[in-house]
Tab-separated table of C-alpha atoms in Angstrom:
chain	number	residue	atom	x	y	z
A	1	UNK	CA	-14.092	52.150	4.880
A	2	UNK	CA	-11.538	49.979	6.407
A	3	UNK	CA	-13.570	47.837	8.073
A	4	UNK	CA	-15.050	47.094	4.154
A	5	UNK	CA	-11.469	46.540	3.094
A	6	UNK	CA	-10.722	43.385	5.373
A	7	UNK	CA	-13.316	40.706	4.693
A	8	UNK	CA	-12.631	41.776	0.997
A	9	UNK	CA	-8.933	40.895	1.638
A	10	UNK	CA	-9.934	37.937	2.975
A	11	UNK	CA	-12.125	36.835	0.587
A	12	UNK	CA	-9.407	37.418	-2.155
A	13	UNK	CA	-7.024	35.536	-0.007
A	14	UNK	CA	-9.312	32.825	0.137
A	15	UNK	CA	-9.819	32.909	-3.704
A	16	UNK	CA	-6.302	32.507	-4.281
A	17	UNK	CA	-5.885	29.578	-1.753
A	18	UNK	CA	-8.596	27.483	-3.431
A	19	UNK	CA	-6.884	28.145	-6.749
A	20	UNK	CA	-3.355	27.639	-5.494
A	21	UNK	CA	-4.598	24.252	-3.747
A	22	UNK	CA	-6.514	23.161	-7.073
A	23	UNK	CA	-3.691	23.997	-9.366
A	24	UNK	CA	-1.269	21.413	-7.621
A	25	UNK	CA	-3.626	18.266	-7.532
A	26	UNK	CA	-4.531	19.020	-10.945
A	27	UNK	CA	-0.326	19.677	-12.105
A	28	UNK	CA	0.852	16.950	-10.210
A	29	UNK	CA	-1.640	14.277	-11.889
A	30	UNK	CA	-0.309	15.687	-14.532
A	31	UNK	CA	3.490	15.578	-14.946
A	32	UNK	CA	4.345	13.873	-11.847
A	33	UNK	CA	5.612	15.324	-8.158
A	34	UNK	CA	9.549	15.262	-9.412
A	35	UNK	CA	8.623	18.193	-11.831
A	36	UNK	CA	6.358	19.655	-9.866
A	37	UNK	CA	7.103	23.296	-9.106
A	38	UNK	CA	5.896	26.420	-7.267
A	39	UNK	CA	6.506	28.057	-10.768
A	40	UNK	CA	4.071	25.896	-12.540
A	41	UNK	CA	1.634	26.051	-9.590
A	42	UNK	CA	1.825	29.448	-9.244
A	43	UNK	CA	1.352	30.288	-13.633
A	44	UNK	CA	-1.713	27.090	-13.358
A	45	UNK	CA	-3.391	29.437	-10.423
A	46	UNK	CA	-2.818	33.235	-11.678
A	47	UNK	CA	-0.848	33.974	-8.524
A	48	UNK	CA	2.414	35.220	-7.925
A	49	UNK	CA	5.377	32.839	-6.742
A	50	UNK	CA	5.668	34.973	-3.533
A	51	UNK	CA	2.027	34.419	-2.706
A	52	UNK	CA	2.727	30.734	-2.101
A	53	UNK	CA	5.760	31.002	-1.034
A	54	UNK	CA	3.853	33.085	1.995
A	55	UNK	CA	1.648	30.467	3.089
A	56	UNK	CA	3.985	27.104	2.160
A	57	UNK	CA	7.742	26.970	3.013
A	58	UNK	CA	7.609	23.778	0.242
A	59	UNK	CA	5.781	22.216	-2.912
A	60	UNK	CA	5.302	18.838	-0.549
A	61	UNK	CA	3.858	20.873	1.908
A	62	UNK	CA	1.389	22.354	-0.291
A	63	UNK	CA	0.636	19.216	-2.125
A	64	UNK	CA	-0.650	17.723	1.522
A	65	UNK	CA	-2.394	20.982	2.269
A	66	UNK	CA	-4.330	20.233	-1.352
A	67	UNK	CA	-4.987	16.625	0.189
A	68	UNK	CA	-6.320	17.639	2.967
A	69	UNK	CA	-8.885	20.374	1.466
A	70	UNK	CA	-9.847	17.685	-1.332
A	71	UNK	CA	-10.474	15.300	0.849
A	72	UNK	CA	-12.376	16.873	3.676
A	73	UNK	CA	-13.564	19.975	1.665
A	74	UNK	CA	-12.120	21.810	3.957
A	75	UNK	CA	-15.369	21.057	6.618
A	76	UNK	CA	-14.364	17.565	7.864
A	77	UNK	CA	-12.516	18.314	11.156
A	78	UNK	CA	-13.821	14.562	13.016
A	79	UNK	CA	-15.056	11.815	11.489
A	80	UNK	CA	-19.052	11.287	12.005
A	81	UNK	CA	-19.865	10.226	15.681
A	82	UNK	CA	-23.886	9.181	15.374
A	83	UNK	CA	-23.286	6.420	18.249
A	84	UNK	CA	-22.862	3.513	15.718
A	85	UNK	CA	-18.974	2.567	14.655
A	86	UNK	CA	-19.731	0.327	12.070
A	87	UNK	CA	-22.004	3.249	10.258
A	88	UNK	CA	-19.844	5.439	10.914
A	89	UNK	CA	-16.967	3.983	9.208
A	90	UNK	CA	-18.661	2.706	6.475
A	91	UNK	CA	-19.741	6.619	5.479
A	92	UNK	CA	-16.019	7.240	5.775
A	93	UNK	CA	-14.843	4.495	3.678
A	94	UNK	CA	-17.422	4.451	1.015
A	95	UNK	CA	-16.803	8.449	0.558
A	96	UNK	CA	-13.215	7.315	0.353
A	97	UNK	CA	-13.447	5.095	-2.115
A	98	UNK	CA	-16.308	7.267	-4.408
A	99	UNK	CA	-13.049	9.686	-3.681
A	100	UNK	CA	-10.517	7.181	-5.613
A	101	UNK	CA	-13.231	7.001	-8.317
A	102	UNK	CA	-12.299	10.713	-9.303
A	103	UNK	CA	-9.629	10.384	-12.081
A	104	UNK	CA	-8.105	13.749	-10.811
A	105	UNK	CA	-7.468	12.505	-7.098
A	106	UNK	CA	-6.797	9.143	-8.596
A	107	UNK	CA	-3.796	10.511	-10.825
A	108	UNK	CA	-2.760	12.975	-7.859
A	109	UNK	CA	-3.059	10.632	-5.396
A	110	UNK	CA	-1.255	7.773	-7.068
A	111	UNK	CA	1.672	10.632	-8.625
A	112	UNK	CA	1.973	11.254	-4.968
A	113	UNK	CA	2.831	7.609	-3.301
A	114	UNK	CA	4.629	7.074	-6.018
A	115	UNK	CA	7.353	9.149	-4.729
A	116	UNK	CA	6.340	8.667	-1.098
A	117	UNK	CA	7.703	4.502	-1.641
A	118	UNK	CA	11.317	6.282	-2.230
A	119	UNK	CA	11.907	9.607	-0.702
A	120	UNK	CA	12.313	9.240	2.797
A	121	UNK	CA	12.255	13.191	3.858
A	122	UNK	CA	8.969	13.160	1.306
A	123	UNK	CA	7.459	10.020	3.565
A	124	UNK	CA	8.367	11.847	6.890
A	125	UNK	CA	6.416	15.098	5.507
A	126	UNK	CA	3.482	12.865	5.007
A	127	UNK	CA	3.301	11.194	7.910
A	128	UNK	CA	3.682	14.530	9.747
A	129	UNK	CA	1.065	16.395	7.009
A	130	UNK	CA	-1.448	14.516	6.179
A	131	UNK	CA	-1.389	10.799	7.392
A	132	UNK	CA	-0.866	12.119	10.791
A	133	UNK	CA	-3.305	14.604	11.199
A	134	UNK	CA	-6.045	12.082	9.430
A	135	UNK	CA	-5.328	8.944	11.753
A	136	UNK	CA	-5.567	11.481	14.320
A	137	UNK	CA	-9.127	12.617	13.458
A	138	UNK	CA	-9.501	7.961	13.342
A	139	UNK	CA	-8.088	7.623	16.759
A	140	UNK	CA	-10.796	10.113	17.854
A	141	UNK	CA	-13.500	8.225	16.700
A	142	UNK	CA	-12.368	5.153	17.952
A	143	UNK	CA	-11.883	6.107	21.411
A	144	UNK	CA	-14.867	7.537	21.286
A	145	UNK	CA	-16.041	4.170	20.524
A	146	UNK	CA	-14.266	2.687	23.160
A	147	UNK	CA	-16.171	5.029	25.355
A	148	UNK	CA	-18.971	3.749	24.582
A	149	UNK	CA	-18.396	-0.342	24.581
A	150	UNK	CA	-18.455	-0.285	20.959
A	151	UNK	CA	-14.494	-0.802	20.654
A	152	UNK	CA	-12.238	-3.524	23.311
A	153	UNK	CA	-11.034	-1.511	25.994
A	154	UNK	CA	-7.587	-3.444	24.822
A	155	UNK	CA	-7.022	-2.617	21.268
A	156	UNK	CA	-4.284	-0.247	20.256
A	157	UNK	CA	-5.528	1.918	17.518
A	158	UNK	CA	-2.736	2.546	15.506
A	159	UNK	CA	-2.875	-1.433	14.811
A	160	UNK	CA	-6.369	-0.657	14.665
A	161	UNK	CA	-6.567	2.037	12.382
A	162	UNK	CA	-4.349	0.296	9.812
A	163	UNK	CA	-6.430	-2.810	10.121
A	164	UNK	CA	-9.745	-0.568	9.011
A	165	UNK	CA	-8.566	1.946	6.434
A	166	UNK	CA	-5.310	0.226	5.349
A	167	UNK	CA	-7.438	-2.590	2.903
A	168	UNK	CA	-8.633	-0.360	0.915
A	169	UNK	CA	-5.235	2.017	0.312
A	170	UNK	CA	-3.984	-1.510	-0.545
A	171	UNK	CA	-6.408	-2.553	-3.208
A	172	UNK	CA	-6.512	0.729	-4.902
A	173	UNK	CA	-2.671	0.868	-4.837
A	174	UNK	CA	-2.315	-2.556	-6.282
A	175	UNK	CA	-5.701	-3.261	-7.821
A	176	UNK	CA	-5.796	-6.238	-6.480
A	177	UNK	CA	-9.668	-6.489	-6.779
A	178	UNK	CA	-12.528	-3.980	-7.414
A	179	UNK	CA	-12.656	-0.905	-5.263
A	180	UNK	CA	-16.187	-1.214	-3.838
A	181	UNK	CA	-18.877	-0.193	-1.320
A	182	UNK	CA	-19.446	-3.801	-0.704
A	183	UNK	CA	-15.781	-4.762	0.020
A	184	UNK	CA	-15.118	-1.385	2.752
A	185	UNK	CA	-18.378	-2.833	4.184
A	186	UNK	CA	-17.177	-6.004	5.013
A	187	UNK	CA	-13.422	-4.730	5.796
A	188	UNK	CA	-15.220	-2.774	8.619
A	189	UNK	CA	-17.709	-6.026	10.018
A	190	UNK	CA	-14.795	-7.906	9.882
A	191	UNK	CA	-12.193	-6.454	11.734
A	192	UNK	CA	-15.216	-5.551	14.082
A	193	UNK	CA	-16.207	-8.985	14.664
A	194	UNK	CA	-12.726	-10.612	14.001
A	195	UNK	CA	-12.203	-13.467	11.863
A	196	UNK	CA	-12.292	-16.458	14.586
A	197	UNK	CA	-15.605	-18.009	15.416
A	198	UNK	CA	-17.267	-15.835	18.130
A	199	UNK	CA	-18.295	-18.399	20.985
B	1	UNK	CA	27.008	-41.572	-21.389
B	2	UNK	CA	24.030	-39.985	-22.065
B	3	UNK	CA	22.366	-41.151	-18.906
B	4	UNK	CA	24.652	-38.784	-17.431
B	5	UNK	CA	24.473	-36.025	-19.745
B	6	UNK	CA	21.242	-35.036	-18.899
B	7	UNK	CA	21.754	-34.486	-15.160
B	8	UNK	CA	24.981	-32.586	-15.971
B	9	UNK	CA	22.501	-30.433	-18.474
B	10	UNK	CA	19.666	-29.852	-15.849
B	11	UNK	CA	22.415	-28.891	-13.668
B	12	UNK	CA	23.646	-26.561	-15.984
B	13	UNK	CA	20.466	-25.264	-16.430
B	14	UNK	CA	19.602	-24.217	-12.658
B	15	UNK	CA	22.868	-22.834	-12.139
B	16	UNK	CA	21.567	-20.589	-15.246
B	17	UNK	CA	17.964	-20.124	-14.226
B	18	UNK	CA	19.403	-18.604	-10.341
B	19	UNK	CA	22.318	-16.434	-11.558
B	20	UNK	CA	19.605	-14.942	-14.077
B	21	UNK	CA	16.880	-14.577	-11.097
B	22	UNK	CA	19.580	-13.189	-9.025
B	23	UNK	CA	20.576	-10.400	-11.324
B	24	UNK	CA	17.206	-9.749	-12.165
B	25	UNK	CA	16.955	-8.753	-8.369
B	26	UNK	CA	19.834	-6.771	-8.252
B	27	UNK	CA	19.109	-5.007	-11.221
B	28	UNK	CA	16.147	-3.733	-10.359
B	29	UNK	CA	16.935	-2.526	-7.415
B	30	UNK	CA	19.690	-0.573	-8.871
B	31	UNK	CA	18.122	0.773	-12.165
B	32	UNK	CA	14.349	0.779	-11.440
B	33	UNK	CA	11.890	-1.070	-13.952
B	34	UNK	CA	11.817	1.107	-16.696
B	35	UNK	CA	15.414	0.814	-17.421
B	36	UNK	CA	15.649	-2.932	-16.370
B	37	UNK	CA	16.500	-4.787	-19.995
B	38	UNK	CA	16.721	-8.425	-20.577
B	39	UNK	CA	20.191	-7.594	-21.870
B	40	UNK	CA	21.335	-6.016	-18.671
B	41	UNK	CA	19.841	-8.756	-17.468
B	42	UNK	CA	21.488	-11.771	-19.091
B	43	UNK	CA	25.055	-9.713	-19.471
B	44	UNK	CA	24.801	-9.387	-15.767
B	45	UNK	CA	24.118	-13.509	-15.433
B	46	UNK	CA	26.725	-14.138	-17.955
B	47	UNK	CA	23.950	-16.046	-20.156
B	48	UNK	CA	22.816	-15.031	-23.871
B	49	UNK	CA	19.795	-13.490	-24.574
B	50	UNK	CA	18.011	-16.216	-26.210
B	51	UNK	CA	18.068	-18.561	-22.763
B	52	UNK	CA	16.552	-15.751	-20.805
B	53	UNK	CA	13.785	-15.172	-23.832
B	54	UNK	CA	13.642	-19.582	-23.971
B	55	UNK	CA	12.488	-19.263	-20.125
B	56	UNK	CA	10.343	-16.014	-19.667
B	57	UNK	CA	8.026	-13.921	-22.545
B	58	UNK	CA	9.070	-10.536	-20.647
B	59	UNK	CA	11.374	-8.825	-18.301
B	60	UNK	CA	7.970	-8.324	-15.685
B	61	UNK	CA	7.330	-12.206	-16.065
B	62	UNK	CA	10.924	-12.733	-15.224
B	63	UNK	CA	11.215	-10.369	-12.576
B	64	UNK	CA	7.925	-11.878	-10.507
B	65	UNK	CA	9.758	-15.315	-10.771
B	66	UNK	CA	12.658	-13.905	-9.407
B	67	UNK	CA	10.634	-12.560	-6.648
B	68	UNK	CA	8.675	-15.967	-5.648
B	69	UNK	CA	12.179	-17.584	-5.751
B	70	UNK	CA	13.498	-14.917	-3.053
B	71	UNK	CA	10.692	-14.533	-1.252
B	72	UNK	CA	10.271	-18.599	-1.101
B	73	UNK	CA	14.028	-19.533	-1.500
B	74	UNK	CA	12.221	-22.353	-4.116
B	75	UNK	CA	10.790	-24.289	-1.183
B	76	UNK	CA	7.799	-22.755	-0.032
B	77	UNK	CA	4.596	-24.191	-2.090
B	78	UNK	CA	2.354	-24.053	1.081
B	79	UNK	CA	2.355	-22.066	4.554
B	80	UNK	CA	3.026	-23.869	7.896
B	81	UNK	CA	0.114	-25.382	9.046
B	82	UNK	CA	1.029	-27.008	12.848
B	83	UNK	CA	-2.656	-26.754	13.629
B	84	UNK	CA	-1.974	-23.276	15.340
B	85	UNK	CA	-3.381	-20.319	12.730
B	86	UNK	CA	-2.038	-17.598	14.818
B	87	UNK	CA	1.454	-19.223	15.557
B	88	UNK	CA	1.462	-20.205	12.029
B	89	UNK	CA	0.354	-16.712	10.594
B	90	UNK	CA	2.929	-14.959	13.266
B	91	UNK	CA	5.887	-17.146	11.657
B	92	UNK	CA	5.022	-15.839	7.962
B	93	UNK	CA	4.629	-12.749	8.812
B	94	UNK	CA	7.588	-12.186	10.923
B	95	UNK	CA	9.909	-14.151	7.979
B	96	UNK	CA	8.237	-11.387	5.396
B	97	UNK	CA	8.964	-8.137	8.059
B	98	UNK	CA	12.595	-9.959	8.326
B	99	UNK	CA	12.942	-9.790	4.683
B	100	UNK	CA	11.882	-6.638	3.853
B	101	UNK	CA	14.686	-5.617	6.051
B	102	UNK	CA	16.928	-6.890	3.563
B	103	UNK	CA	18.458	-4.206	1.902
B	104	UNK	CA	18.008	-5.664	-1.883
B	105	UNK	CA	14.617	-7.377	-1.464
B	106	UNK	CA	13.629	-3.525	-0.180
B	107	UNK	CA	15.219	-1.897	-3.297
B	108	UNK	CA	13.551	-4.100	-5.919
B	109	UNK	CA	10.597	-4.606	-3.805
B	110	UNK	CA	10.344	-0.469	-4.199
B	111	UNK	CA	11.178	-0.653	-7.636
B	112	UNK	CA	8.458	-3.221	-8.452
B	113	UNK	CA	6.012	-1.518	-6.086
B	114	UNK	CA	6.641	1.581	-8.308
B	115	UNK	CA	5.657	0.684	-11.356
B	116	UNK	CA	2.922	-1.129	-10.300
B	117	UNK	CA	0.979	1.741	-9.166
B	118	UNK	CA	0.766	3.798	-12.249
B	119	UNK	CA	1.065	0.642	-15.125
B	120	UNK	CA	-1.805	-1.726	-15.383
B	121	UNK	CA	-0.550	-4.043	-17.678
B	122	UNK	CA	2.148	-4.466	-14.838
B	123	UNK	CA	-0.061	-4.518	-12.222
B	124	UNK	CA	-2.198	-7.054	-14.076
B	125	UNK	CA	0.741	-9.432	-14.063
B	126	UNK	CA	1.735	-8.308	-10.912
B	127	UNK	CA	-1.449	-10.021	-9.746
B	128	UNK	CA	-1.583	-13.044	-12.007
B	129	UNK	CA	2.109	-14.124	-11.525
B	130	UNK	CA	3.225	-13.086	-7.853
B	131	UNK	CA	0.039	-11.756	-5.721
B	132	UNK	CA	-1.835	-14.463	-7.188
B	133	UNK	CA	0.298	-17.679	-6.300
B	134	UNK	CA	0.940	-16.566	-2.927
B	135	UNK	CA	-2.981	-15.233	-2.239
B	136	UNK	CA	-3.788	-18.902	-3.167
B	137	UNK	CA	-1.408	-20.212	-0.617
B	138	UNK	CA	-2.555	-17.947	1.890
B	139	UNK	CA	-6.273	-19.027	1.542
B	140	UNK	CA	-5.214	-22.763	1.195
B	141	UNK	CA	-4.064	-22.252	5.021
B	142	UNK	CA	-7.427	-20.207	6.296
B	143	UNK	CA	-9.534	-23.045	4.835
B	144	UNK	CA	-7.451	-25.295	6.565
B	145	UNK	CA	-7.968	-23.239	9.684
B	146	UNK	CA	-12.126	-23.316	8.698
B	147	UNK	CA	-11.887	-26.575	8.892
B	148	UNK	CA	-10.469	-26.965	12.217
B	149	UNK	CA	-12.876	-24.341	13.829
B	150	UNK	CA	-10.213	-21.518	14.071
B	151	UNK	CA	-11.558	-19.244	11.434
B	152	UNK	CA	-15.438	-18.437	11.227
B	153	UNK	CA	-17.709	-20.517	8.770
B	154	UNK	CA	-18.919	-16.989	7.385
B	155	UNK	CA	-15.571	-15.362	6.780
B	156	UNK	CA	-14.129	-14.025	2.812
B	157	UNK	CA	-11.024	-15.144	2.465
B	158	UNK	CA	-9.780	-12.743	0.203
B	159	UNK	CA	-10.947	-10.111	2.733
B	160	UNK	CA	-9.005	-11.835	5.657
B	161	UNK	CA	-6.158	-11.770	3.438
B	162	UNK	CA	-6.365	-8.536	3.138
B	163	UNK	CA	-6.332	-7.787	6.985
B	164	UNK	CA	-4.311	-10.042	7.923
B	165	UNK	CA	-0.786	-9.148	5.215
B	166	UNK	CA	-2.377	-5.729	3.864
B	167	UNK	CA	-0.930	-3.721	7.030
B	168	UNK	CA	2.550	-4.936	6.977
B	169	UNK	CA	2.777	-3.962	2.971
B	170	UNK	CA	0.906	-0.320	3.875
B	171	UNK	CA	3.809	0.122	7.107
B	172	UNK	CA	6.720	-0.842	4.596
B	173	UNK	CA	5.469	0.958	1.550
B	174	UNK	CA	4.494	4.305	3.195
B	175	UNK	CA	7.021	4.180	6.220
B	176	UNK	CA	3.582	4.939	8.516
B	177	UNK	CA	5.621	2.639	11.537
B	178	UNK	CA	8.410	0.497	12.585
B	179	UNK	CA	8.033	-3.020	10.988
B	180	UNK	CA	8.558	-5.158	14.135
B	181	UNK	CA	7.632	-8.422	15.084
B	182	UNK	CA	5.329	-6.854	17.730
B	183	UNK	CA	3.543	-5.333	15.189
B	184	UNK	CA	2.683	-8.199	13.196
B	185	UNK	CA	1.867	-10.191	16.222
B	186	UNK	CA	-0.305	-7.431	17.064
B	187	UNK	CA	-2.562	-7.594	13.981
B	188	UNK	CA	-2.797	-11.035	14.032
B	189	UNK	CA	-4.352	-11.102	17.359
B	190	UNK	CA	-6.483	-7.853	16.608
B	191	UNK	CA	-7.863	-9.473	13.330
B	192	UNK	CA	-8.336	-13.170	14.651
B	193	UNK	CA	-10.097	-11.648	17.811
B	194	UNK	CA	-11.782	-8.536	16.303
B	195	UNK	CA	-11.901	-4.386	17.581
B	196	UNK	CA	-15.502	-5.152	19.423
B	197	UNK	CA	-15.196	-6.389	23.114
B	198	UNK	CA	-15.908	-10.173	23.401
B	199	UNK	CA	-18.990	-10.550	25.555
């Protein structure tokens, strides 16, 4: 019988981190991250307070967690690697932007880097949570591109990775200009090909 | 007598228009945009009201004046052009990393930044007033660079923008890096050049 009781365990476990993680994109659209709280999280997901207070030692390290699962649906450990950068990053940055398109990430997101622009120890948890760990997955795919002649042997990519998927944060930040599969298509051509005449 | 009065008024007049640009600045910085008035405003310029409201329709107008003026110091109504794009972008770019290291420009930079990404009427005039103007300026000197054979035929302009003063904004706004001159150098070179090896 105990060997039945695990998985179930697990399963409810799982339940309740799905529901935790949905609660706080959905809460902190709404009122904001300053009165964001476990409490409200924890009321918004049927859980008790301890529960999340088991798995996250914060509310901003929750948020990221939620982030991350949204974003990646909890499947997307690399980025895709068919052979072809330029494909490859397109896929990325259109899904990215049909992301942005989603009035619940939008209002998440944006509630988010609101705060991000002036809390400092809020910044560093990004940067460590969930900025890190995605331009990490970028790097990947770029040196695997380098691998294979597709990227200079030269470029750093941290520069590299802010010139491809920095653009379009920009835009949608500012909304500057329409957020579309066109524009991420020729961001990545581009800063592939470089904006001097090739010889 | 009144040949003389007029130059005396004018005079009058800019000392007015700065002191009022100026506070705006400092205001904002302090007190964040929603609580930035035009009275705070003109009682911290020592100017009535009604000249502030004779100059400017609202506080946001106002405030992306005050913002050109700083960022310009009134004299900049075109980038360098010496015939070198990448010298010439470098020295802009460098000036803007220099002045975002300016304690008060960073403050009501921030506090701008803000507001912009959750108001649209803001962000509107955010991008008719202030990321318009300079946008223009910044094209004015790729087509120049077109023209001499620096910059491809083929290229958008308002993508190259984009690449080329989107990853500076992204490194301040989200603290993702150090904002060096390095840095900017860097993604000058990387954009101009492009990520794929040069046969």
């Amino acid at each position: 019988m105990s060997t039945k009781a695990a998985p179930d365990a697990t399963r409810r476990s799982e339940t309740a981190r799905r529901a935790i993680l949905t609660a706080a994109i959905d809460l902190v659209g709404e009122v904001g991250y300053p009165k964001l709280s476990i409490e409200g999280i924890a009321h918004a997901a049927g859980v008790g307070k301890q529960t999340i207070y088991r798995w996250w030692p914060s509310k901003g390290a929750l948020l990221f967690d939620a982030f991350l699962a949204f974003a990646g649906e909890g499947e997307a450990a690399a980025l895709p690697d068919t052979g072809d950068l330029a494909a490859d990053l397109k896929v990325v940055l259109r899904a990215t932007v049909d992301e942005l398109e989603n009035p619940r990430y939008d209002r998440a997101m944006r509630a988010m880097h609101v705060e991000i622009v002036n809390d400092h120890l809020l910044a560093a948890e990004y940067l460590s949570r969930l900025d890190g760990p995605m331009r990490e997955l970028k790097k990947t795919r770029l040196r695997s591109a380098q691998r294979a002649g597709q990227l200079a042997e030269d470029v750093d990519l941290e520069v590299a990775v802010d010139m491809l998927f920095g653009p379009v944060l920009n835009r949608w930040l500012h909304r500057t200009g329409p957020l579309t599969h066109e524009y991420v298509d020729q961001v990545v051509d581009m800063a592939l090909s470089g904006l001097a005449p090739r010889p």
